[in-house]
């Protein structure tokens, strides 16, 4: 019986495909996003990012210049993604549909890009002023305020108060989305429906000159 040759005894060698520069960059962005969401900017190190990617630290520096550069890319991508979803939802002509779409767009982003939302709401001090969740909310407030100003004018209300109402509406939706980030119940469609119920029915029954119900002639109880 013939003896096995050295070739027969040699285990099959695993061939690993080398990543291209673009593939490596995308890998580092994904790893960075996950770590920043899990631990925050300060607690995440270049060394840990490199370890997860199975590369040396100089590779990370080569692509992004450092942790701050990688974080900036992650934030910019998430901001662009969320802004596109919110902006697209405002293209409807009917006001109620706009409110529905905005609420559902933000909740959908939270559901599909949880790590990204965690990073955005954390607002790291290294992020540029125009690249934070707060700046995105301000932009949304401006757009909603513009829409409400037109609605107010048509209904005989003071359009100068549109931004005040926009602040309240966007703040309510944003705060609810942050709460739902960890709760995840009820389903996003149910949450959006209740948000719209509160927003829309409140606007439908809007008073032109609201007054507080408190009798100001009485001294507040101590």
PDB file of C-alpha atoms in Angstrom:
ATOM      1  CA  UNK A   1       0.000   0.000   0.000  1.00  0.00           C
ATOM      2  CA  UNK A   2       1.577   3.348  -0.987  1.00  0.00           C
ATOM      3  CA  UNK A   3       2.619   5.680   1.812  1.00  0.00           C
ATOM      4  CA  UNK A   4       1.006   9.121   1.875  1.00  0.00           C
ATOM      5  CA  UNK A   5       3.212  11.772   0.379  1.00  0.00           C
ATOM      6  CA  UNK A   6       4.103  15.073   2.037  1.00  0.00           C
ATOM      7  CA  UNK A   7       1.603  16.790  -0.253  1.00  0.00           C
ATOM      8  CA  UNK A   8      -1.188  14.540   1.018  1.00  0.00           C
ATOM      9  CA  UNK A   9      -0.265  15.282   4.629  1.00  0.00           C
ATOM     10  CA  UNK A  10      -0.124  19.074   4.201  1.00  0.00           C
ATOM     11  CA  UNK A  11      -3.340  20.781   5.434  1.00  0.00           C
ATOM     12  CA  UNK A  12      -5.165  22.977   2.968  1.00  0.00           C
ATOM     13  CA  UNK A  13      -4.003  26.570   3.281  1.00  0.00           C
ATOM     14  CA  UNK A  14      -6.679  29.236   3.893  1.00  0.00           C
ATOM     15  CA  UNK A  15      -6.444  32.080   1.429  1.00  0.00           C
ATOM     16  CA  UNK A  16      -7.551  35.446   2.792  1.00  0.00           C
ATOM     17  CA  UNK A  17      -8.662  38.157   0.422  1.00  0.00           C
ATOM     18  CA  UNK A  18      -6.978  41.468   1.087  1.00  0.00           C
ATOM     19  CA  UNK A  19      -9.378  44.390   1.491  1.00  0.00           C
ATOM     20  CA  UNK A  20      -9.178  47.347  -0.829  1.00  0.00           C
ATOM     21  CA  UNK A  21      -8.659  50.786   0.666  1.00  0.00           C
ATOM     22  CA  UNK A  22     -12.344  51.599   0.224  1.00  0.00           C
ATOM     23  CA  UNK A  23     -13.452  48.343   1.837  1.00  0.00           C
ATOM     24  CA  UNK A  24     -11.117  48.884   4.786  1.00  0.00           C
ATOM     25  CA  UNK A  25     -12.405  52.433   5.256  1.00  0.00           C
ATOM     26  CA  UNK A  26     -16.010  51.213   5.299  1.00  0.00           C
ATOM     27  CA  UNK A  27     -15.107  48.488   7.778  1.00  0.00           C
ATOM     28  CA  UNK A  28     -13.502  51.010  10.125  1.00  0.00           C
ATOM     29  CA  UNK A  29     -16.522  53.312   9.871  1.00  0.00           C
ATOM     30  CA  UNK A  30     -18.881  50.464  10.809  1.00  0.00           C
ATOM     31  CA  UNK A  31     -16.695  49.418  13.735  1.00  0.00           C
ATOM     32  CA  UNK A  32     -16.321  53.008  14.882  1.00  0.00           C
ATOM     33  CA  UNK A  33     -20.090  53.567  14.711  1.00  0.00           C
ATOM     34  CA  UNK A  34     -20.745  50.504  16.873  1.00  0.00           C
ATOM     35  CA  UNK A  35     -18.131  51.460  19.479  1.00  0.00           C
ATOM     36  CA  UNK A  36     -19.112  55.130  19.654  1.00  0.00           C
ATOM     37  CA  UNK A  37     -22.749  54.110  20.147  1.00  0.00           C
ATOM     38  CA  UNK A  38     -21.877  51.554  22.798  1.00  0.00           C
ATOM     39  CA  UNK A  39     -19.295  53.481  24.807  1.00  0.00           C
ATOM     40  CA  UNK A  40     -19.337  57.088  23.701  1.00  0.00           C
ATOM     41  CA  UNK A  41     -16.547  59.118  22.141  1.00  0.00           C
ATOM     42  CA  UNK A  42     -14.324  59.525  25.195  1.00  0.00           C
ATOM     43  CA  UNK A  43     -14.385  55.849  26.205  1.00  0.00           C
ATOM     44  CA  UNK A  44     -13.547  54.599  22.700  1.00  0.00           C
ATOM     45  CA  UNK A  45      -9.875  54.273  21.764  1.00  0.00           C
ATOM     46  CA  UNK A  46      -8.032  53.981  18.473  1.00  0.00           C
ATOM     47  CA  UNK A  47      -6.409  50.823  19.829  1.00  0.00           C
ATOM     48  CA  UNK A  48      -9.767  49.121  20.342  1.00  0.00           C
ATOM     49  CA  UNK A  49     -10.990  50.174  16.900  1.00  0.00           C
ATOM     50  CA  UNK A  50      -7.838  48.714  15.357  1.00  0.00           C
ATOM     51  CA  UNK A  51      -8.158  45.487  17.341  1.00  0.00           C
ATOM     52  CA  UNK A  52     -11.721  44.894  16.189  1.00  0.00           C
ATOM     53  CA  UNK A  53     -10.682  45.480  12.595  1.00  0.00           C
ATOM     54  CA  UNK A  54      -7.588  43.251  13.016  1.00  0.00           C
ATOM     55  CA  UNK A  55      -5.300  46.003  11.787  1.00  0.00           C
ATOM     56  CA  UNK A  56      -2.580  48.130  13.316  1.00  0.00           C
ATOM     57  CA  UNK A  57      -3.304  51.598  14.709  1.00  0.00           C
ATOM     58  CA  UNK A  58      -1.405  53.344  11.878  1.00  0.00           C
ATOM     59  CA  UNK A  59      -4.019  51.994   9.429  1.00  0.00           C
ATOM     60  CA  UNK A  60      -6.759  53.880  11.287  1.00  0.00           C
ATOM     61  CA  UNK A  61      -4.636  57.036  11.367  1.00  0.00           C
ATOM     62  CA  UNK A  62      -3.933  56.674   7.657  1.00  0.00           C
ATOM     63  CA  UNK A  63      -7.641  56.694   6.791  1.00  0.00           C
ATOM     64  CA  UNK A  64      -8.983  59.238   9.285  1.00  0.00           C
ATOM     65  CA  UNK A  65      -6.072  61.020  10.931  1.00  0.00           C
ATOM     66  CA  UNK A  66      -7.285  59.922  14.356  1.00  0.00           C
ATOM     67  CA  UNK A  67     -10.335  59.159  16.468  1.00  0.00           C
ATOM     68  CA  UNK A  68     -11.827  62.619  15.979  1.00  0.00           C
ATOM     69  CA  UNK A  69     -11.641  62.254  12.202  1.00  0.00           C
ATOM     70  CA  UNK A  70     -13.399  58.890  12.279  1.00  0.00           C
ATOM     71  CA  UNK A  71     -16.068  60.225  14.620  1.00  0.00           C
ATOM     72  CA  UNK A  72     -16.686  63.204  12.326  1.00  0.00           C
ATOM     73  CA  UNK A  73     -17.240  60.891   9.346  1.00  0.00           C
ATOM     74  CA  UNK A  74     -19.667  58.720  11.327  1.00  0.00           C
ATOM     75  CA  UNK A  75     -21.671  61.740  12.541  1.00  0.00           C
ATOM     76  CA  UNK A  76     -21.739  63.308   9.078  1.00  0.00           C
ATOM     77  CA  UNK A  77     -23.114  60.111   7.534  1.00  0.00           C
ATOM     78  CA  UNK A  78     -25.801  59.702  10.165  1.00  0.00           C
ATOM     79  CA  UNK A  79     -26.782  63.357   9.954  1.00  0.00           C
ATOM     80  CA  UNK A  80     -27.113  63.130   6.173  1.00  0.00           C
ATOM     81  CA  UNK A  81     -29.148  59.932   6.407  1.00  0.00           C
ATOM     82  CA  UNK A  82     -31.565  61.293   9.006  1.00  0.00           C
ATOM     83  CA  UNK A  83     -31.885  64.690   7.321  1.00  0.00           C
ATOM     84  CA  UNK A  84     -32.752  63.026   4.016  1.00  0.00           C
ATOM     85  CA  UNK A  85     -35.453  60.927   5.680  1.00  0.00           C
ATOM     86  CA  UNK A  86     -36.972  63.912   7.492  1.00  0.00           C
ATOM     87  CA  UNK A  87     -36.751  66.252   4.485  1.00  0.00           C
ATOM     88  CA  UNK A  88     -38.401  63.691   2.215  1.00  0.00           C
ATOM     89  CA  UNK A  89     -41.264  63.362   4.674  1.00  0.00           C
ATOM     90  CA  UNK A  90     -42.012  67.101   4.411  1.00  0.00           C
ATOM     91  CA  UNK A  91     -42.747  67.013   0.684  1.00  0.00           C
ATOM     92  CA  UNK A  92     -46.440  66.221   1.117  1.00  0.00           C
ATOM     93  CA  UNK A  93     -48.903  69.084   0.581  1.00  0.00           C
ATOM     94  CA  UNK A  94     -51.369  68.188   3.332  1.00  0.00           C
ATOM     95  CA  UNK A  95     -50.326  69.323   6.805  1.00  0.00           C
ATOM     96  CA  UNK A  96     -51.555  66.232   8.651  1.00  0.00           C
ATOM     97  CA  UNK A  97     -49.718  63.916   6.258  1.00  0.00           C
ATOM     98  CA  UNK A  98     -46.554  65.939   6.855  1.00  0.00           C
ATOM     99  CA  UNK A  99     -46.862  65.477  10.616  1.00  0.00           C
ATOM    100  CA  UNK A 100     -47.442  61.737  10.159  1.00  0.00           C
ATOM    101  CA  UNK A 101     -44.502  61.328   7.807  1.00  0.00           C
ATOM    102  CA  UNK A 102     -42.088  63.307  10.000  1.00  0.00           C
ATOM    103  CA  UNK A 103     -42.970  61.314  13.125  1.00  0.00           C
ATOM    104  CA  UNK A 104     -42.723  57.998  11.284  1.00  0.00           C
ATOM    105  CA  UNK A 105     -39.482  59.002   9.533  1.00  0.00           C
ATOM    106  CA  UNK A 106     -37.729  59.749  12.822  1.00  0.00           C
ATOM    107  CA  UNK A 107     -38.993  56.556  14.469  1.00  0.00           C
ATOM    108  CA  UNK A 108     -37.973  54.526  11.414  1.00  0.00           C
ATOM    109  CA  UNK A 109     -34.481  55.981  11.619  1.00  0.00           C
ATOM    110  CA  UNK A 110     -34.300  55.041  15.311  1.00  0.00           C
ATOM    111  CA  UNK A 111     -35.417  51.498  14.454  1.00  0.00           C
ATOM    112  CA  UNK A 112     -33.134  50.941  11.462  1.00  0.00           C
ATOM    113  CA  UNK A 113     -30.084  52.945  12.562  1.00  0.00           C
ATOM    114  CA  UNK A 114     -30.080  52.592  16.331  1.00  0.00           C
ATOM    115  CA  UNK A 115     -26.322  53.050  16.732  1.00  0.00           C
ATOM    116  CA  UNK A 116     -26.418  56.178  14.609  1.00  0.00           C
ATOM    117  CA  UNK A 117     -29.221  57.712  16.672  1.00  0.00           C
ATOM    118  CA  UNK A 118     -27.429  56.954  19.941  1.00  0.00           C
ATOM    119  CA  UNK A 119     -24.386  58.791  18.611  1.00  0.00           C
ATOM    120  CA  UNK A 120     -26.361  61.794  17.373  1.00  0.00           C
ATOM    121  CA  UNK A 121     -28.336  62.361  20.577  1.00  0.00           C
ATOM    122  CA  UNK A 122     -25.134  62.164  22.593  1.00  0.00           C
ATOM    123  CA  UNK A 123     -23.782  65.306  20.855  1.00  0.00           C
ATOM    124  CA  UNK A 124     -20.050  64.886  21.540  1.00  0.00           C
ATOM    125  CA  UNK A 125     -18.156  68.152  22.091  1.00  0.00           C
ATOM    126  CA  UNK A 126     -15.768  67.275  19.251  1.00  0.00           C
ATOM    127  CA  UNK A 127     -18.555  67.465  16.658  1.00  0.00           C
ATOM    128  CA  UNK A 128     -18.839  70.585  14.528  1.00  0.00           C
ATOM    129  CA  UNK A 129     -21.660  72.971  15.553  1.00  0.00           C
ATOM    130  CA  UNK A 130     -23.445  72.310  12.261  1.00  0.00           C
ATOM    131  CA  UNK A 131     -23.019  68.553  12.558  1.00  0.00           C
ATOM    132  CA  UNK A 132     -25.017  67.759  15.687  1.00  0.00           C
ATOM    133  CA  UNK A 133     -28.476  66.449  16.449  1.00  0.00           C
ATOM    134  CA  UNK A 134     -29.356  69.843  17.912  1.00  0.00           C
ATOM    135  CA  UNK A 135     -28.491  71.558  14.637  1.00  0.00           C
ATOM    136  CA  UNK A 136     -30.623  69.052  12.745  1.00  0.00           C
ATOM    137  CA  UNK A 137     -33.557  69.731  15.062  1.00  0.00           C
ATOM    138  CA  UNK A 138     -33.105  73.465  14.520  1.00  0.00           C
ATOM    139  CA  UNK A 139     -33.263  72.917  10.772  1.00  0.00           C
ATOM    140  CA  UNK A 140     -36.407  70.823  11.168  1.00  0.00           C
ATOM    141  CA  UNK A 141     -37.932  73.517  13.383  1.00  0.00           C
ATOM    142  CA  UNK A 142     -37.239  76.093  10.686  1.00  0.00           C
ATOM    143  CA  UNK A 143     -38.945  73.998   8.007  1.00  0.00           C
ATOM    144  CA  UNK A 144     -41.929  73.151  10.200  1.00  0.00           C
ATOM    145  CA  UNK A 145     -42.199  76.788  11.261  1.00  0.00           C
ATOM    146  CA  UNK A 146     -42.334  77.870   7.618  1.00  0.00           C
ATOM    147  CA  UNK A 147     -45.132  75.375   6.956  1.00  0.00           C
ATOM    148  CA  UNK A 148     -47.097  76.428  10.039  1.00  0.00           C
ATOM    149  CA  UNK A 149     -46.725  80.122   9.209  1.00  0.00           C
ATOM    150  CA  UNK A 150     -48.642  79.537   5.980  1.00  0.00           C
ATOM    151  CA  UNK A 151     -51.310  77.532   7.796  1.00  0.00           C
ATOM    152  CA  UNK A 152     -51.640  80.191  10.494  1.00  0.00           C
ATOM    153  CA  UNK A 153     -52.030  82.983   7.948  1.00  0.00           C
ATOM    154  CA  UNK A 154     -54.771  81.112   6.102  1.00  0.00           C
ATOM    155  CA  UNK A 155     -56.648  80.557   9.368  1.00  0.00           C
ATOM    156  CA  UNK A 156     -56.283  84.133  10.604  1.00  0.00           C
ATOM    157  CA  UNK A 157     -53.766  83.354  13.341  1.00  0.00           C
ATOM    158  CA  UNK A 158     -50.581  85.275  14.064  1.00  0.00           C
ATOM    159  CA  UNK A 159     -47.869  83.746  11.793  1.00  0.00           C
ATOM    160  CA  UNK A 160     -45.159  85.209  14.033  1.00  0.00           C
ATOM    161  CA  UNK A 161     -45.990  82.485  16.558  1.00  0.00           C
ATOM    162  CA  UNK A 162     -45.364  79.670  14.060  1.00  0.00           C
ATOM    163  CA  UNK A 163     -41.798  79.069  15.270  1.00  0.00           C
ATOM    164  CA  UNK A 164     -43.006  78.732  18.857  1.00  0.00           C
ATOM    165  CA  UNK A 165     -45.406  75.987  17.819  1.00  0.00           C
ATOM    166  CA  UNK A 166     -42.737  74.400  15.623  1.00  0.00           C
ATOM    167  CA  UNK A 167     -40.406  74.217  18.638  1.00  0.00           C
ATOM    168  CA  UNK A 168     -43.119  72.465  20.639  1.00  0.00           C
ATOM    169  CA  UNK A 169     -44.039  69.991  17.897  1.00  0.00           C
ATOM    170  CA  UNK A 170     -40.485  69.029  16.932  1.00  0.00           C
ATOM    171  CA  UNK A 171     -39.468  68.841  20.585  1.00  0.00           C
ATOM    172  CA  UNK A 172     -42.351  66.497  21.371  1.00  0.00           C
ATOM    173  CA  UNK A 173     -41.556  64.164  18.482  1.00  0.00           C
ATOM    174  CA  UNK A 174     -37.813  64.199  19.239  1.00  0.00           C
ATOM    175  CA  UNK A 175     -38.279  63.516  22.952  1.00  0.00           C
ATOM    176  CA  UNK A 176     -40.665  60.656  22.207  1.00  0.00           C
ATOM    177  CA  UNK A 177     -38.193  59.159  19.726  1.00  0.00           C
ATOM    178  CA  UNK A 178     -35.435  59.273  22.354  1.00  0.00           C
ATOM    179  CA  UNK A 179     -37.726  57.510  24.837  1.00  0.00           C
ATOM    180  CA  UNK A 180     -38.692  54.898  22.228  1.00  0.00           C
ATOM    181  CA  UNK A 181     -35.016  54.217  21.503  1.00  0.00           C
ATOM    182  CA  UNK A 182     -34.871  51.875  24.496  1.00  0.00           C
ATOM    183  CA  UNK A 183     -38.544  51.033  24.982  1.00  0.00           C
ATOM    184  CA  UNK A 184     -39.394  49.827  21.438  1.00  0.00           C
ATOM    185  CA  UNK A 185     -42.994  49.333  22.469  1.00  0.00           C
ATOM    186  CA  UNK A 186     -45.626  49.981  21.294  1.00  0.00           C
ATOM    187  CA  UNK A 187     -44.689  49.585  17.593  1.00  0.00           C
ATOM    188  CA  UNK A 188     -43.480  52.702  15.779  1.00  0.00           C
ATOM    189  CA  UNK A 189     -46.707  52.981  13.781  1.00  0.00           C
ATOM    190  CA  UNK A 190     -48.726  53.111  17.002  1.00  0.00           C
ATOM    191  CA  UNK A 191     -46.369  55.663  18.558  1.00  0.00           C
ATOM    192  CA  UNK A 192     -46.527  57.823  15.426  1.00  0.00           C
ATOM    193  CA  UNK A 193     -50.331  57.614  15.365  1.00  0.00           C
ATOM    194  CA  UNK A 194     -50.587  58.832  18.963  1.00  0.00           C
ATOM    195  CA  UNK A 195     -48.115  61.640  18.317  1.00  0.00           C
ATOM    196  CA  UNK A 196     -50.157  62.766  15.338  1.00  0.00           C
ATOM    197  CA  UNK A 197     -53.332  62.473  17.387  1.00  0.00           C
ATOM    198  CA  UNK A 198     -51.937  64.879  19.975  1.00  0.00           C
ATOM    199  CA  UNK A 199     -50.338  67.232  17.446  1.00  0.00           C
ATOM    200  CA  UNK A 200     -53.157  67.347  14.947  1.00  0.00           C
ATOM    201  CA  UNK A 201     -56.144  67.443  17.252  1.00  0.00           C
ATOM    202  CA  UNK A 202     -54.424  70.114  19.281  1.00  0.00           C
ATOM    203  CA  UNK A 203     -53.854  72.205  16.147  1.00  0.00           C
ATOM    204  CA  UNK A 204     -57.361  71.550  14.842  1.00  0.00           C
ATOM    205  CA  UNK A 205     -58.909  73.038  17.985  1.00  0.00           C
ATOM    206  CA  UNK A 206     -56.374  75.844  18.241  1.00  0.00           C
ATOM    207  CA  UNK A 207     -57.602  79.038  19.871  1.00  0.00           C
ATOM    208  CA  UNK A 208     -56.637  82.315  18.219  1.00  0.00           C
ATOM    209  CA  UNK A 209     -55.902  83.982  21.577  1.00  0.00           C
ATOM    210  CA  UNK A 210     -55.307  81.326  24.248  1.00  0.00           C
ATOM    211  CA  UNK A 211     -55.475  82.302  27.909  1.00  0.00           C
ATOM    212  CA  UNK A 212     -54.334  80.459  31.003  1.00  0.00           C
ATOM    213  CA  UNK A 213     -57.158  79.029  33.061  1.00  0.00           C
ATOM    214  CA  UNK A 214     -55.592  80.234  36.301  1.00  0.00           C
ATOM    215  CA  UNK A 215     -57.427  83.102  37.933  1.00  0.00           C
ATOM    216  CA  UNK A 216     -54.677  85.682  38.170  1.00  0.00           C
ATOM    217  CA  UNK A 217     -56.591  87.681  40.747  1.00  0.00           C
ATOM    218  CA  UNK A 218     -55.846  85.065  43.356  1.00  0.00           C
ATOM    219  CA  UNK A 219     -52.497  84.678  44.995  1.00  0.00           C
ATOM    220  CA  UNK A 220     -50.780  81.404  44.197  1.00  0.00           C
ATOM    221  CA  UNK A 221     -50.898  78.960  47.132  1.00  0.00           C
ATOM    222  CA  UNK A 222     -47.749  78.677  49.153  1.00  0.00           C
TER     223      UNK A 222
END
